[in-house]
Amino acid sequence: GNATGISYAVNSSAKGIADAINTAAAGIGISATASNSATLSGFTNIASSGDTVTFDIGQLGSVSNISATLTSSNDLTALVSAINGVSSATGISASFTNIADKSNISLKSIDGRDIFIDNFVDTGTNGTASFNSTATGATAQTINNTNDGSLAVGVVELSSTKSFSTATANADAFAVAGVNNSAFTSVSGLDISGTDGSGAQAAINVIDAALRQ
């Protein structure tokens, strides 16, 4: 069968890896899609009189500073607005994971680029927050005035109308190092009833691949 080599820089984001795959593998009918999301929640010790929370958000080497005044850990509206205010520069958007729960923020990158938070400062006393990638196996990180940053890296999904496999793959981008084999997915086997849109997006990807035949 057809084969092609893929190379990318060390510490590349999911976006960088997907771009490299799409450039090299387009001729053999394989496409890559990068995605990245994380949650920001668990704010503690927010004073009712108001704490100012500031941090940098973006990618390593390219961040924007945001600032928001919070009066309750149960209402992060001001923080969502501040993050979205710089989304055109960072490519990262914020929304509430559940519209009825304003204590949990969902962060999504537009194209799978890294989500980086750094220089976290809460002007209150012993303020902390929890930052967690939604990738499988990720562990929530507590950020505060001392441990002031964390990084969420994205995932890459490969698709094709034909079966394919990897050889000598790196574990930073694939499930395991070395050989990875594709699995068949049909629209009938997908669940689109979830609240995060992942099932619906998977169905769209399957249909897109079918239309490209």
Short mmCIF file of N, CA, C and O in Angstrom, two decimals, residues 58-141:
data_model
loop_
_atom_site.label_atom_id
_atom_site.label_comp_id
_atom_site.label_asym_id
_atom_site.label_seq_id
_atom_site.Cartn_x
_atom_site.Cartn_y
_atom_site.Cartn_z
N GLY A 58 -3.06 31.51 26.49
CA GLY A 58 -2.70 31.40 25.09
C GLY A 58 -1.90 30.14 24.85
O GLY A 58 -2.24 29.07 25.36
N GLN A 59 -0.80 30.28 24.09
CA GLN A 59 0.11 29.17 23.83
C GLN A 59 1.48 29.55 24.36
O GLN A 59 1.76 30.73 24.60
N LEU A 60 2.33 28.57 24.54
CA LEU A 60 3.69 28.84 24.98
C LEU A 60 4.33 29.84 24.02
O LEU A 60 4.36 29.63 22.81
N GLY A 61 4.80 30.95 24.56
CA GLY A 61 5.45 31.96 23.74
C GLY A 61 4.52 32.98 23.13
O GLY A 61 4.98 33.93 22.49
N SER A 62 3.23 32.81 23.30
CA SER A 62 2.26 33.76 22.73
C SER A 62 1.01 33.79 23.60
O SER A 62 0.10 32.97 23.43
N VAL A 63 0.96 34.71 24.55
CA VAL A 63 -0.14 34.78 25.50
C VAL A 63 -0.73 36.18 25.56
O VAL A 63 -0.10 37.16 25.15
N SER A 64 -1.93 36.26 26.09
CA SER A 64 -2.60 37.53 26.37
C SER A 64 -2.96 37.55 27.84
O SER A 64 -3.35 36.53 28.42
N ASN A 65 -2.84 38.71 28.48
CA ASN A 65 -3.16 38.83 29.89
C ASN A 65 -4.63 39.21 30.07
O ASN A 65 -5.15 40.05 29.35
N ILE A 66 -5.30 38.55 31.01
CA ILE A 66 -6.69 38.89 31.30
C ILE A 66 -6.84 39.16 32.79
O ILE A 66 -6.05 38.72 33.61
N SER A 67 -7.88 39.91 33.13
CA SER A 67 -8.15 40.27 34.51
C SER A 67 -9.66 40.32 34.72
O SER A 67 -10.41 40.80 33.86
N ALA A 68 -10.11 39.79 35.86
CA ALA A 68 -11.55 39.80 36.17
C ALA A 68 -11.73 39.91 37.68
O ALA A 68 -10.94 39.35 38.45
N THR A 69 -12.76 40.63 38.08
CA THR A 69 -13.11 40.73 39.50
C THR A 69 -14.22 39.74 39.80
O THR A 69 -15.29 39.79 39.18
N LEU A 70 -13.97 38.84 40.75
CA LEU A 70 -14.94 37.83 41.14
C LEU A 70 -15.41 38.08 42.56
O LEU A 70 -14.61 38.44 43.43
N THR A 71 -16.70 37.90 42.78
CA THR A 71 -17.25 38.04 44.13
C THR A 71 -17.79 36.73 44.67
O THR A 71 -18.21 36.65 45.81
N SER A 72 -17.76 35.69 43.84
CA SER A 72 -18.24 34.37 44.25
C SER A 72 -17.62 33.31 43.36
O SER A 72 -17.48 33.51 42.14
N SER A 73 -17.24 32.19 43.95
CA SER A 73 -16.72 31.07 43.15
C SER A 73 -17.82 30.42 42.33
O SER A 73 -17.54 29.61 41.44
N ASN A 74 -19.07 30.77 42.61
CA ASN A 74 -20.22 30.18 41.90
C ASN A 74 -20.67 31.02 40.71
O ASN A 74 -21.63 30.66 40.03
N ASP A 75 -19.99 32.15 40.47
CA ASP A 75 -20.34 32.98 39.32
C ASP A 75 -19.07 33.52 38.68
O ASP A 75 -18.50 34.52 39.12
N LEU A 76 -18.62 32.84 37.62
CA LEU A 76 -17.38 33.20 36.93
C LEU A 76 -17.66 33.94 35.63
O LEU A 76 -16.84 33.95 34.71
N THR A 77 -18.81 34.61 35.57
CA THR A 77 -19.22 35.32 34.35
C THR A 77 -18.17 36.33 33.91
O THR A 77 -17.84 36.43 32.71
N ALA A 78 -17.63 37.07 34.85
CA ALA A 78 -16.64 38.09 34.51
C ALA A 78 -15.38 37.47 33.91
O ALA A 78 -14.75 38.04 33.00
N LEU A 79 -15.02 36.29 34.38
CA LEU A 79 -13.84 35.61 33.87
C LEU A 79 -14.08 35.08 32.46
O LEU A 79 -13.20 35.18 31.59
N VAL A 80 -15.27 34.53 32.21
CA VAL A 80 -15.63 34.09 30.86
C VAL A 80 -15.55 35.26 29.88
O VAL A 80 -14.99 35.14 28.79
N SER A 81 -16.09 36.40 30.28
CA SER A 81 -16.07 37.58 29.41
C SER A 81 -14.64 38.04 29.13
O SER A 81 -14.30 38.42 28.00
N ALA A 82 -13.78 38.01 30.16
CA ALA A 82 -12.40 38.44 29.99
C ALA A 82 -11.65 37.52 29.04
O ALA A 82 -10.89 37.98 28.17
N ILE A 83 -11.84 36.20 29.17
CA ILE A 83 -11.16 35.24 28.28
C ILE A 83 -11.65 35.41 26.84
O ILE A 83 -10.84 35.42 25.90
N ASN A 84 -12.95 35.57 26.67
CA ASN A 84 -13.48 35.75 25.32
C ASN A 84 -13.09 37.10 24.72
O ASN A 84 -13.05 37.25 23.50
N GLY A 85 -12.76 38.05 25.57
CA GLY A 85 -12.33 39.37 25.09
C GLY A 85 -11.00 39.33 24.36
O GLY A 85 -10.70 40.24 23.58
N VAL A 86 -10.19 38.29 24.60
CA VAL A 86 -8.90 38.16 23.91
C VAL A 86 -8.86 36.94 23.00
O VAL A 86 -7.80 36.53 22.54
N SER A 87 -10.03 36.34 22.74
CA SER A 87 -10.07 35.09 21.96
C SER A 87 -9.58 35.27 20.53
O SER A 87 -9.05 34.33 19.93
N SER A 88 -9.73 36.48 19.98
CA SER A 88 -9.26 36.70 18.61
C SER A 88 -7.74 36.60 18.54
O SER A 88 -7.18 36.27 17.50
N ALA A 89 -7.06 36.88 19.66
CA ALA A 89 -5.61 36.78 19.70
C ALA A 89 -5.14 35.40 20.13
O ALA A 89 -4.13 34.89 19.62
N THR A 90 -5.87 34.76 21.03
CA THR A 90 -5.42 33.47 21.58
C THR A 90 -5.97 32.26 20.84
O THR A 90 -5.39 31.18 20.89
N GLY A 91 -7.13 32.42 20.18
CA GLY A 91 -7.79 31.27 19.57
C GLY A 91 -8.47 30.38 20.58
O GLY A 91 -8.85 29.26 20.27
N ILE A 92 -8.64 30.87 21.81
CA ILE A 92 -9.26 30.09 22.89
C ILE A 92 -10.53 30.79 23.34
O ILE A 92 -10.54 31.98 23.64
N SER A 93 -11.63 30.03 23.38
CA SER A 93 -12.92 30.58 23.80
C SER A 93 -13.36 29.95 25.11
O SER A 93 -12.93 28.85 25.45
N ALA A 94 -14.21 30.67 25.83
CA ALA A 94 -14.70 30.19 27.12
C ALA A 94 -16.22 30.19 27.14
O ALA A 94 -16.87 31.07 26.57
N SER A 95 -16.79 29.19 27.79
CA SER A 95 -18.23 29.11 28.00
C SER A 95 -18.46 28.32 29.27
O SER A 95 -17.52 27.71 29.81
N PHE A 96 -19.69 28.31 29.74
CA PHE A 96 -19.98 27.50 30.92
C PHE A 96 -20.25 26.07 30.50
O PHE A 96 -21.00 25.82 29.54
N THR A 97 -19.62 25.13 31.18
CA THR A 97 -19.81 23.72 30.87
C THR A 97 -21.28 23.35 30.95
O THR A 97 -21.79 22.59 30.14
N ASN A 98 -21.97 23.90 31.92
CA ASN A 98 -23.41 23.75 32.10
C ASN A 98 -23.97 25.13 32.36
O ASN A 98 -23.55 25.80 33.29
N ILE A 99 -24.90 25.60 31.54
CA ILE A 99 -25.41 26.96 31.65
C ILE A 99 -26.03 27.23 33.02
O ILE A 99 -26.09 28.38 33.48
N ALA A 100 -26.46 26.16 33.70
CA ALA A 100 -27.05 26.32 35.02
C ALA A 100 -26.01 26.36 36.13
O ALA A 100 -26.33 26.62 37.29
N ASP A 101 -24.74 26.09 35.77
CA ASP A 101 -23.66 26.06 36.76
C ASP A 101 -22.56 27.00 36.29
O ASP A 101 -21.76 26.66 35.42
N LYS A 102 -22.48 28.17 36.89
CA LYS A 102 -21.51 29.18 36.46
C LYS A 102 -20.20 29.10 37.24
O LYS A 102 -19.42 30.05 37.25
N SER A 103 -19.95 27.94 37.86
CA SER A 103 -18.70 27.75 38.59
C SER A 103 -17.68 26.94 37.80
O SER A 103 -16.55 26.75 38.25
N ASN A 104 -18.08 26.46 36.61
CA ASN A 104 -17.23 25.58 35.83
C ASN A 104 -17.13 26.11 34.39
O ASN A 104 -18.12 26.17 33.67
N ILE A 105 -15.91 26.50 34.00
CA ILE A 105 -15.69 27.08 32.67
C ILE A 105 -15.09 26.03 31.74
O ILE A 105 -14.16 25.31 32.11
N SER A 106 -15.63 25.95 30.54
CA SER A 106 -15.08 25.10 29.49
C SER A 106 -14.25 25.96 28.55
O SER A 106 -14.74 26.96 28.02
N LEU A 107 -12.99 25.58 28.35
CA LEU A 107 -12.10 26.28 27.43
C LEU A 107 -11.89 25.43 26.19
O LEU A 107 -11.64 24.23 26.30
N LYS A 108 -11.98 26.04 25.03
CA LYS A 108 -11.77 25.31 23.78
C LYS A 108 -10.88 26.13 22.86
O LYS A 108 -11.05 27.33 22.72
N SER A 109 -9.91 25.44 22.23
CA SER A 109 -9.09 26.11 21.23
C SER A 109 -9.71 25.91 19.86
O SER A 109 -10.30 24.87 19.58
N ILE A 110 -9.54 26.89 19.02
CA ILE A 110 -10.24 26.90 17.74
C ILE A 110 -9.70 25.83 16.79
O ILE A 110 -10.42 25.34 15.92
N ASP A 111 -8.45 25.43 16.96
CA ASP A 111 -7.84 24.53 15.97
C ASP A 111 -6.92 23.48 16.59
O ASP A 111 -6.09 22.91 15.91
N GLY A 112 -7.07 23.22 17.89
CA GLY A 112 -6.26 22.20 18.53
C GLY A 112 -4.95 22.71 19.10
O GLY A 112 -4.14 21.91 19.61
N ARG A 113 -4.72 24.02 19.04
CA ARG A 113 -3.49 24.56 19.63
C ARG A 113 -3.50 24.36 21.14
O ARG A 113 -4.54 24.10 21.74
N ASP A 114 -2.35 24.47 21.77
CA ASP A 114 -2.25 24.29 23.22
C ASP A 114 -3.09 25.34 23.96
O ASP A 114 -3.32 26.44 23.45
N ILE A 115 -3.52 24.98 25.16
CA ILE A 115 -4.18 25.93 26.06
C ILE A 115 -3.25 26.09 27.27
O ILE A 115 -3.07 25.16 28.05
N PHE A 116 -2.66 27.26 27.38
CA PHE A 116 -1.63 27.52 28.39
C PHE A 116 -2.10 28.65 29.31
O PHE A 116 -2.52 29.71 28.85
N ILE A 117 -2.04 28.39 30.61
CA ILE A 117 -2.31 29.41 31.63
C ILE A 117 -1.05 29.61 32.44
O ILE A 117 -0.42 28.65 32.87
N ASP A 118 -0.68 30.88 32.66
CA ASP A 118 0.54 31.17 33.38
C ASP A 118 0.38 32.46 34.18
O ASP A 118 -0.51 33.27 33.91
N ASN A 119 1.23 32.64 35.17
CA ASN A 119 1.25 33.84 36.00
C ASN A 119 -0.10 34.12 36.66
O ASN A 119 -0.56 35.27 36.72
N PHE A 120 -0.71 33.06 37.17
CA PHE A 120 -2.00 33.18 37.86
C PHE A 120 -1.80 33.94 39.17
O PHE A 120 -0.92 33.62 39.97
N VAL A 121 -2.64 34.96 39.38
CA VAL A 121 -2.61 35.74 40.61
C VAL A 121 -4.04 35.99 41.08
O VAL A 121 -4.88 36.43 40.30
N ASP A 122 -4.30 35.69 42.36
CA ASP A 122 -5.56 36.03 43.01
C ASP A 122 -5.22 36.99 44.14
O ASP A 122 -4.43 36.65 45.03
N THR A 123 -5.79 38.19 44.09
CA THR A 123 -5.45 39.20 45.10
C THR A 123 -6.02 38.87 46.47
O THR A 123 -5.68 39.54 47.45
N GLY A 124 -6.88 37.86 46.55
CA GLY A 124 -7.44 37.45 47.84
C GLY A 124 -6.46 36.61 48.64
O GLY A 124 -5.27 36.51 48.32
N THR A 125 -6.97 35.97 49.67
CA THR A 125 -6.14 35.17 50.57
C THR A 125 -6.24 33.69 50.20
O THR A 125 -7.31 33.10 50.24
N ASN A 126 -5.09 33.12 49.81
CA ASN A 126 -5.00 31.68 49.51
C ASN A 126 -5.99 31.23 48.43
O ASN A 126 -6.54 30.13 48.49
N GLY A 127 -6.20 32.04 47.42
CA GLY A 127 -7.09 31.66 46.34
C GLY A 127 -6.48 30.61 45.44
O GLY A 127 -5.29 30.65 45.12
N THR A 128 -7.28 29.63 45.06
CA THR A 128 -6.83 28.57 44.16
C THR A 128 -7.89 28.30 43.10
O THR A 128 -9.04 28.72 43.22
N ALA A 129 -7.49 27.57 42.05
CA ALA A 129 -8.42 27.12 41.03
C ALA A 129 -7.93 25.79 40.50
O ALA A 129 -6.78 25.40 40.71
N SER A 130 -8.79 25.08 39.81
CA SER A 130 -8.45 23.77 39.23
C SER A 130 -8.49 23.88 37.71
O SER A 130 -9.48 24.33 37.13
N PHE A 131 -7.40 23.47 37.06
CA PHE A 131 -7.28 23.49 35.60
C PHE A 131 -7.08 22.06 35.14
O PHE A 131 -6.17 21.37 35.61
N ASN A 132 -7.90 21.60 34.19
CA ASN A 132 -7.86 20.20 33.80
C ASN A 132 -8.12 20.02 32.32
O ASN A 132 -9.14 20.49 31.80
N SER A 133 -7.20 19.37 31.64
CA SER A 133 -7.44 18.98 30.25
C SER A 133 -8.54 17.93 30.21
O SER A 133 -8.65 17.09 31.11
N THR A 134 -9.35 17.94 29.15
CA THR A 134 -10.41 16.94 29.01
C THR A 134 -9.90 15.68 28.29
O THR A 134 -10.67 14.75 28.06
N ALA A 135 -8.62 15.65 27.94
CA ALA A 135 -8.05 14.48 27.27
C ALA A 135 -8.07 13.28 28.21
O ALA A 135 -7.93 13.42 29.43
N THR A 136 -8.24 12.10 27.65
CA THR A 136 -8.26 10.87 28.44
C THR A 136 -6.98 10.72 29.25
O THR A 136 -5.87 10.88 28.72
N GLY A 137 -7.14 10.45 30.54
CA GLY A 137 -5.98 10.24 31.40
C GLY A 137 -5.39 11.49 32.01
O GLY A 137 -4.44 11.41 32.79
N ALA A 138 -5.93 12.66 31.67
CA ALA A 138 -5.39 13.91 32.21
C ALA A 138 -5.73 14.04 33.70
O ALA A 138 -6.74 13.54 34.17
N THR A 139 -4.87 14.72 34.43
CA THR A 139 -5.05 14.93 35.86
C THR A 139 -5.24 16.41 36.13
O THR A 139 -4.49 17.25 35.60
N ALA A 140 -6.20 16.75 36.95
CA ALA A 140 -6.46 18.15 37.29
C ALA A 140 -5.26 18.75 38.01
O ALA A 140 -4.64 18.10 38.86
N GLN A 141 -4.94 19.99 37.67
CA GLN A 141 -3.84 20.70 38.30
C GLN A 141 -4.37 21.87 39.11
O GLN A 141 -5.20 22.64 38.62
#
